Tab-separated table of C-alpha atoms and ligand atoms in Angstrom:
chain	number	residue	atom	x	y	z
A	1	MET	CA	0.002	-0.153	-0.049
A	2	ALA	CA	1.353	3.285	-1.091
A	3	HIS	CA	1.267	6.153	1.272
A	4	VAL	CA	-1.749	8.283	1.377
A	5	ALA	CA	-2.591	11.224	3.310
A	6	ARG	CA	-5.595	11.218	5.249
A	7	PRO	CA	-8.508	12.212	3.306
A	8	ASP	CA	-10.252	15.592	4.132
A	9	PHE	CA	-13.123	15.306	6.544
A	10	PRO	CA	-16.489	15.596	5.019
A	11	ARG	CA	-18.177	18.856	5.831
A	12	THR	CA	-21.771	17.810	4.891
A	13	ILE	CA	-23.644	14.294	4.869
A	14	VAL	CA	-23.840	14.652	0.896
A	15	GLU	CA	-19.832	14.908	0.886
A	16	PHE	CA	-19.914	12.327	3.749
A	17	HIS	CA	-21.879	9.683	1.705
A	18	ALA	CA	-19.633	10.746	-1.436
A	19	LEU	CA	-16.695	10.139	0.473
A	20	PHE	CA	-17.816	6.423	2.183
A	21	PRO	CA	-20.199	5.004	-0.392
A	22	ASP	CA	-19.556	1.265	0.565
A	23	GLU	CA	-17.628	-1.151	2.696
A	24	GLU	CA	-14.407	-1.108	0.762
A	25	SER	CA	-14.372	2.633	1.087
A	26	CYS	CA	-14.790	2.479	4.699
A	27	ALA	CA	-12.026	-0.154	5.171
A	28	ARG	CA	-9.552	1.535	2.802
A	29	TYR	CA	-10.046	4.746	5.234
A	30	LEU	CA	-9.572	2.949	8.385
A	31	ALA	CA	-6.428	1.337	6.929
A	32	GLN	CA	-5.202	4.782	6.310
A	33	SER	CA	-5.889	6.507	9.726
A	34	ARG	CA	-4.232	3.462	11.163
A	35	TRP	CA	-1.265	3.147	8.872
A	36	PRO	CA	-0.938	6.875	7.807
A	37	ASP	CA	2.636	5.844	6.422
A	38	GLY	CA	1.596	3.067	4.677
A	39	PHE	CA	0.816	-0.484	5.841
A	40	SER	CA	3.681	-2.696	7.885
A	41	CYS	CA	3.737	-6.171	8.822
A	42	PRO	CA	3.962	-6.512	12.441
A	43	ASN	CA	5.640	-9.703	12.153
A	44	CYS	CA	7.984	-9.328	9.286
A	45	GLY	CA	8.209	-5.400	8.380
A	46	CYS	CA	7.046	-6.093	4.644
A	47	ILE	CA	5.174	-3.161	3.047
A	48	GLU	CA	2.970	-4.912	0.907
A	49	ALA	CA	-0.254	-6.621	1.767
A	50	TYR	CA	-3.560	-8.137	0.147
A	51	ALA	CA	-7.004	-6.148	1.567
A	52	LEU	CA	-9.335	-8.514	2.737
A	53	PRO	CA	-12.092	-6.325	3.123
A	54	LYS	CA	-15.338	-8.616	3.649
A	55	ARG	CA	-13.041	-9.944	6.837
A	56	ARG	CA	-11.512	-6.567	7.704
A	57	LEU	CA	-7.874	-7.955	7.411
A	58	TRP	CA	-5.185	-7.309	5.748
A	59	GLN	CA	-2.586	-9.992	4.671
A	60	CYS	CA	1.153	-9.525	4.466
A	61	LYS	CA	2.361	-10.452	1.003
A	62	GLY	CA	5.706	-11.662	2.547
A	63	CYS	CA	4.641	-14.029	5.448
A	64	GLY	CA	1.279	-14.217	4.883
A	65	ARG	CA	0.396	-12.919	8.439
A	66	GLN	CA	-3.329	-11.093	9.012
A	67	THR	CA	-3.514	-7.883	10.460
A	68	SER	CA	-6.738	-6.170	11.475
A	69	PRO	CA	-6.802	-2.231	11.329
A	70	THR	CA	-9.967	-2.402	13.766
A	71	ALA	CA	-8.119	-4.122	16.825
A	72	GLY	CA	-8.483	-1.901	19.613
A	73	THR	CA	-11.410	-0.052	17.920
A	74	VAL	CA	-14.888	-0.073	18.812
A	75	LEU	CA	-15.478	-1.413	15.226
A	76	HIS	CA	-13.521	-4.791	16.266
A	77	ARG	CA	-15.488	-7.994	16.144
A	78	THR	CA	-19.019	-6.268	15.242
A	79	ARG	CA	-21.315	-7.706	12.750
A	80	VAL	CA	-22.338	-4.095	11.977
A	81	PRO	CA	-21.251	-3.066	8.508
A	82	LEU	CA	-18.178	-0.312	8.559
A	83	GLN	CA	-20.649	2.055	6.688
A	84	LEU	CA	-23.214	2.334	9.636
A	85	TRP	CA	-20.573	2.920	11.990
A	86	PHE	CA	-19.127	5.362	10.238
A	87	HIS	CA	-22.138	7.464	9.691
A	88	ALA	CA	-22.848	7.239	13.543
A	89	ALA	CA	-19.752	8.245	14.361
A	90	TYR	CA	-20.505	11.426	11.835
A	91	LEU	CA	-23.665	12.074	13.731
A	92	VAL	CA	-22.591	12.086	16.875
A	93	SER	CA	-19.391	13.795	16.234
A	94	THR	CA	-21.128	16.821	14.494
A	95	MET	CA	-24.569	16.981	16.129
A	96	THR	CA	-24.388	19.221	19.077
A	97	PRO	CA	-25.797	18.462	21.335
A	98	GLY	CA	-25.742	15.111	20.432
A	99	LEU	CA	-28.342	12.530	19.358
A	100	SER	CA	-30.615	9.607	21.326
A	101	ALA	CA	-30.473	6.122	20.260
A	102	VAL	CA	-33.869	6.354	18.889
A	103	GLN	CA	-32.622	9.223	16.532
A	104	LEU	CA	-29.793	7.119	15.184
A	105	GLN	CA	-31.808	4.355	14.853
A	106	ARG	CA	-34.017	6.058	12.529
A	107	GLN	CA	-31.259	8.371	10.881
A	108	LEU	CA	-29.127	4.783	10.249
A	109	GLY	CA	-32.341	2.625	9.417
A	110	VAL	CA	-31.112	-0.183	11.423
A	111	GLY	CA	-33.470	-2.714	12.126
A	112	THR	CA	-33.455	-2.827	15.762
A	113	TYR	CA	-33.419	-0.019	18.669
A	114	GLU	CA	-31.036	-2.427	20.607
A	115	THR	CA	-28.307	-2.193	17.686
A	116	ALA	CA	-28.662	1.200	17.780
A	117	TRP	CA	-28.540	1.744	21.722
A	118	THR	CA	-25.236	-0.411	21.546
A	119	MET	CA	-23.627	1.453	19.111
A	120	LEU	CA	-24.154	4.782	20.487
A	121	HIS	CA	-23.228	3.695	23.548
A	122	ARG	CA	-19.718	2.234	22.461
A	123	LEU	CA	-19.479	5.473	20.655
A	124	ARG	CA	-20.228	7.681	23.599
A	125	ARG	CA	-18.088	5.684	25.509
A	126	ALA	CA	-14.907	6.699	23.481
A	127	MET	CA	-15.221	10.083	24.630
A	128	LEU	CA	-14.899	8.967	28.209
A	129	ARG	CA	-11.369	7.822	27.911
A	130	PRO	CA	-9.065	9.451	30.458
A	131	ARG	CA	-7.188	12.184	29.090
A	132	ARG	CA	-3.424	12.228	29.528
A	133	ASP	CA	-2.308	16.077	28.969
A	134	ARG	CA	-2.926	19.440	30.801
A	135	ILE	CA	-3.957	22.761	29.185
A	136	GLY	CA	-1.655	25.419	28.801
A	137	GLY	CA	-1.846	28.948	30.228
A	138	PRO	CA	-2.692	31.469	30.318
A	139	VAL	CA	-6.054	29.785	31.732
A	140	GLU	CA	-9.345	31.379	33.876
A	141	VAL	CA	-10.637	29.094	36.234
A	142	ASP	CA	-13.577	29.623	38.463
A	143	GLU	CA	-16.563	26.989	40.187
A	144	CYS	CA	-20.144	26.870	39.457
A	145	PHE	CA	-22.880	24.646	40.590
A	146	ILE	CA	-24.881	22.351	38.450
A	147	GLY	CA	-28.108	21.033	39.026
A	148	GLY	CA	-30.879	21.689	41.492
A	149	SER	CA	-34.215	23.976	40.776
A	150	ARG	CA	-31.250	26.866	40.859
A	151	SER	CA	-27.753	27.650	39.675
A	152	GLY	CA	-25.526	29.849	40.857
A	153	LYS	CA	-22.375	31.215	42.426
A	154	ARG	CA	-21.132	29.400	45.452
A	155	GLY	CA	-22.260	29.824	49.030
A	156	ARG	CA	-26.352	30.017	48.008
A	157	GLY	CA	-28.267	27.112	48.942
A	158	ALA	CA	-26.374	23.919	47.778
A	159	ALA	CA	-29.051	21.448	48.085
A	160	GLY	CA	-29.252	18.944	45.064
A	161	LYS	CA	-26.424	20.865	43.520
A	162	VAL	CA	-22.912	19.844	42.342
A	163	LEU	CA	-19.887	21.820	42.624
A	164	VAL	CA	-18.095	22.080	39.377
A	165	VAL	CA	-14.617	23.519	38.887
A	166	GLY	CA	-13.564	24.649	35.318
A	167	ALA	CA	-10.466	25.702	33.427
A	168	VAL	CA	-10.367	27.266	30.272
A	169	GLU	CA	-7.386	28.216	28.051
A	170	VAL	CA	-7.293	32.083	27.337
A	171	ARG	CA	-6.922	32.357	23.452
A	172	GLY	CA	-6.974	35.660	22.224
A	173	GLU	CA	-10.325	36.945	22.869
A	174	GLY	CA	-11.749	33.420	22.354
A	175	SER	CA	-11.109	29.867	24.325
A	176	GLY	CA	-9.072	27.064	23.625
A	177	ARG	CA	-9.246	23.698	25.271
A	178	ILE	CA	-11.075	23.035	28.715
A	179	ARG	CA	-10.808	20.638	31.841
A	180	LEU	CA	-14.057	20.316	34.092
A	181	GLY	CA	-14.302	18.428	37.919
A	182	ILE	CA	-16.542	17.698	40.223
A	183	ILE	CA	-14.952	19.015	43.709
A	184	PRO	CA	-17.072	18.409	47.394
A	185	ALA	CA	-16.573	22.006	48.115
A	186	ALA	CA	-14.532	25.268	47.003
A	187	THR	CA	-11.613	24.381	49.437
A	188	GLN	CA	-7.859	24.565	48.959
A	189	ALA	CA	-6.963	21.569	49.007
A	190	ALA	CA	-10.089	20.422	46.225
A	191	LEU	CA	-9.090	23.553	43.762
A	192	THR	CA	-5.364	23.021	43.928
A	193	THR	CA	-5.646	19.339	43.621
A	194	PHE	CA	-7.826	20.053	40.172
A	195	ILE	CA	-5.734	22.635	38.858
A	196	ARG	CA	-2.208	20.811	39.537
A	197	GLY	CA	-3.743	17.730	37.803
A	198	ASN	CA	-5.247	19.977	34.370
A	199	VAL	CA	-3.218	22.944	34.070
A	200	ALA	CA	0.632	22.789	32.803
A	201	ASP	CA	3.099	23.889	35.755
A	202	GLY	CA	3.907	27.338	35.823
A	203	ALA	CA	0.813	28.497	33.627
A	204	ARG	CA	-0.596	31.984	34.182
A	205	VAL	CA	-3.738	31.567	35.900
A	206	PHE	CA	-6.615	34.057	36.111
A	207	THR	CA	-9.048	33.579	39.509
A	208	ASP	CA	-11.406	35.266	41.214
A	209	GLY	CA	-10.251	36.552	44.815
A	210	LEU	CA	-11.593	33.248	46.530
A	211	ALA	CA	-8.929	32.724	49.114
A	212	SER	CA	-8.735	29.077	48.474
A	213	TYR	CA	-6.657	29.868	45.444
A	214	ALA	CA	-4.309	31.890	47.318
A	215	PRO	CA	-1.480	28.936	47.470
A	216	LEU	CA	-1.316	28.754	43.731
A	217	ALA	CA	1.595	31.226	43.462
A	218	SER	CA	3.865	28.991	45.975
A	219	LEU	CA	2.802	25.965	43.842
A	220	GLY	CA	4.727	27.681	41.123
A	221	TYR	CA	1.728	29.042	39.062
A	222	ASP	CA	1.845	32.889	37.983
A	223	HIS	CA	-1.286	33.731	39.537
A	224	ARG	CA	-3.376	36.574	38.743
A	225	THR	CA	-6.487	37.736	40.737
A	226	VAL	CA	-9.277	39.217	39.040
A	227	ILE	CA	-11.051	41.546	41.405
A	228	GLU	CA	-14.910	42.045	40.758
A	229	ASP	CA	-15.688	45.942	41.514
A	230	GLU	CA	-19.228	47.369	41.666
A	231	LYS	CA	-19.148	48.675	37.782
A	232	ARG	CA	-18.567	45.136	36.294
A	233	ASN	CA	-20.880	42.196	37.739
A	234	HIS	CA	-19.228	38.814	38.407
A	235	ARG	CA	-19.842	37.768	34.875
A	236	ASN	CA	-17.681	39.918	33.231
A	237	ILE	CA	-14.605	39.082	35.057
A	238	LEU	CA	-13.651	35.680	33.841
A	239	PRO	CA	-15.595	35.792	30.491
A	240	ARG	CA	-14.504	32.727	29.274
A	241	ILE	CA	-15.110	30.216	31.986
A	242	HIS	CA	-18.269	31.823	32.395
A	243	ARG	CA	-19.339	31.308	28.955
A	244	VAL	CA	-18.236	27.773	29.172
A	245	PHE	CA	-20.422	27.162	32.331
A	246	SER	CA	-23.051	28.721	30.790
A	247	ASN	CA	-23.062	26.440	27.487
A	248	LEU	CA	-22.522	23.520	29.944
A	249	LYS	CA	-25.921	24.688	31.880
A	250	THR	CA	-27.792	25.150	28.553
A	251	TRP	CA	-26.682	21.856	27.268
A	252	ILE	CA	-27.319	19.939	30.189
A	253	LYS	CA	-30.885	21.096	30.834
A	254	GLY	CA	-31.710	20.911	26.805
A	255	THR	CA	-30.394	17.594	25.963
A	256	HIS	CA	-30.543	15.611	29.628
A	257	HIS	CA	-33.411	17.753	30.788
A	258	GLY	CA	-31.268	17.919	34.136
A	259	VAL	CA	-29.094	15.285	35.240
A	260	GLY	CA	-28.485	13.843	38.884
A	261	ALA	CA	-25.099	14.113	40.584
A	262	LYS	CA	-24.606	10.459	39.571
A	263	ASN	CA	-24.467	11.013	35.998
A	264	LEU	CA	-22.996	14.272	36.004
A	265	GLU	CA	-19.255	12.875	35.574
A	266	VAL	CA	-20.170	10.973	32.615
A	267	TYR	CA	-21.977	14.393	30.889
A	268	LEU	CA	-18.816	16.333	31.728
A	269	ARG	CA	-16.654	14.068	29.923
A	270	GLU	CA	-18.771	14.428	27.052
A	271	PHE	CA	-18.916	18.437	27.197
A	272	GLU	CA	-15.692	18.346	27.050
A	273	PHE	CA	-15.010	16.216	24.360
A	274	ARG	CA	-17.072	17.896	22.369
A	275	PHE	CA	-16.002	21.359	23.275
A	276	ASN	CA	-12.577	20.425	22.879
A	277	ARG	CA	-13.127	19.498	19.372
A	278	ARG	CA	-15.696	21.700	18.110
A	279	ARG	CA	-13.637	22.980	15.172
A	280	THR	CA	-11.623	19.856	14.610
A	281	PRO	CA	-14.680	17.428	13.725
A	282	MET	CA	-12.156	15.175	11.739
A	283	ALA	CA	-10.438	14.815	14.898
A	284	ALA	CA	-13.766	14.075	16.875
A	285	PHE	CA	-14.833	11.257	14.302
A	286	GLN	CA	-11.552	9.609	14.546
A	287	SER	CA	-11.090	9.867	18.271
A	288	LEU	CA	-14.943	8.274	18.152
A	289	LEU	CA	-13.878	5.310	15.802
A	290	GLY	CA	-10.650	4.466	18.069
A	291	LEU	CA	-8.699	5.574	15.180
A	292	THR	CA	-6.212	7.967	16.869
A	293	SER	CA	-4.071	8.152	20.131
A	294	GLN	CA	-6.432	10.315	22.446
A	295	HIS	CA	-4.298	13.389	21.990
A	296	GLU	CA	-6.767	16.323	21.585
A	297	PRO	CA	-5.884	18.551	18.596
A	298	GLN	CA	-4.012	22.070	19.994
A	299	PRO	CA	-5.480	25.154	19.107
A	300	VAL	CA	-3.668	27.148	16.685
A	301	ARG	CA	-1.566	29.450	18.677
A	302	ARG	CA	-2.691	32.786	17.722
A	303	ARG	CA	-0.830	36.008	19.018
A	304	TRP	CA	-3.114	37.196	22.075
A	305	ALA	CA	-1.763	41.066	22.680
A	306	ARG	CA	-5.257	42.020	23.858
A	307	THR	CA	-6.038	39.535	26.433
A	308	VAL	CA	-7.731	39.801	29.591
A	309	ARG	CA	-6.035	42.013	31.941
A	310	SER	CA	-5.845	41.708	36.273
B	401	LIG	ZN1	4.435	-10.319	7.252
């Protein structure tokens, strides 16, 4: 197999069908994604192989060893045609706020609800794989309550609510990647543990004046406190993280009609996945199918001369 660049990601459903009209085109795409530099036999290193598309296998021309490009992906050992999996992953990755098993069944025309549910479940589980890297500065960090009848800032009646802490990369006027976590309370220990686990060492970190953030400087972060004043309400002082929280609340309300604390962790991971790949549907599609390492796309670094001032 000669070296072939990864194909462009389809922008529309029409382009999608043109790119993946049959099982063979899907199998070819799989192989190109798994072996972007061309096939190489894990047994003998030979770079030539016969495709056995019906069995989703490649057979080495040198030693005859059969290799599966679906090993370790959601596509492995399923009877569902590749084309349906591709279509499902396309829908799940491009349709914010996501879709239900009933919608998927209807869209794919698959016979049973159970099949659609299983596919959807496996694709969504792919969003929950643990991340390895930390986001880079500068970042904004804040907390908010999710759930219950009202959401709001810390300190208010927290019955039935879950405290979520979030960090977002400041990128010019916009936002880069995010990290979200659930914490029991806005304590020093909880907040610094979250930040150390999710934000690169030494990064500039903007927070409000909550005392629990005070140790950040001694932990090596370039901590900047943004003070709320009477002219500016709280919403305006850390605009990016507040926008993230507001989108998160809208998404949870609209898609999941509110969630209990038990499921919130799963929804936070899905929201993170979608948010961090919102400009790179190709990366989302491939991650869902398990075709890439789990590294998130790095946002393009822009000059950010005009940024939040503390
Ligand atoms: Zn071989």
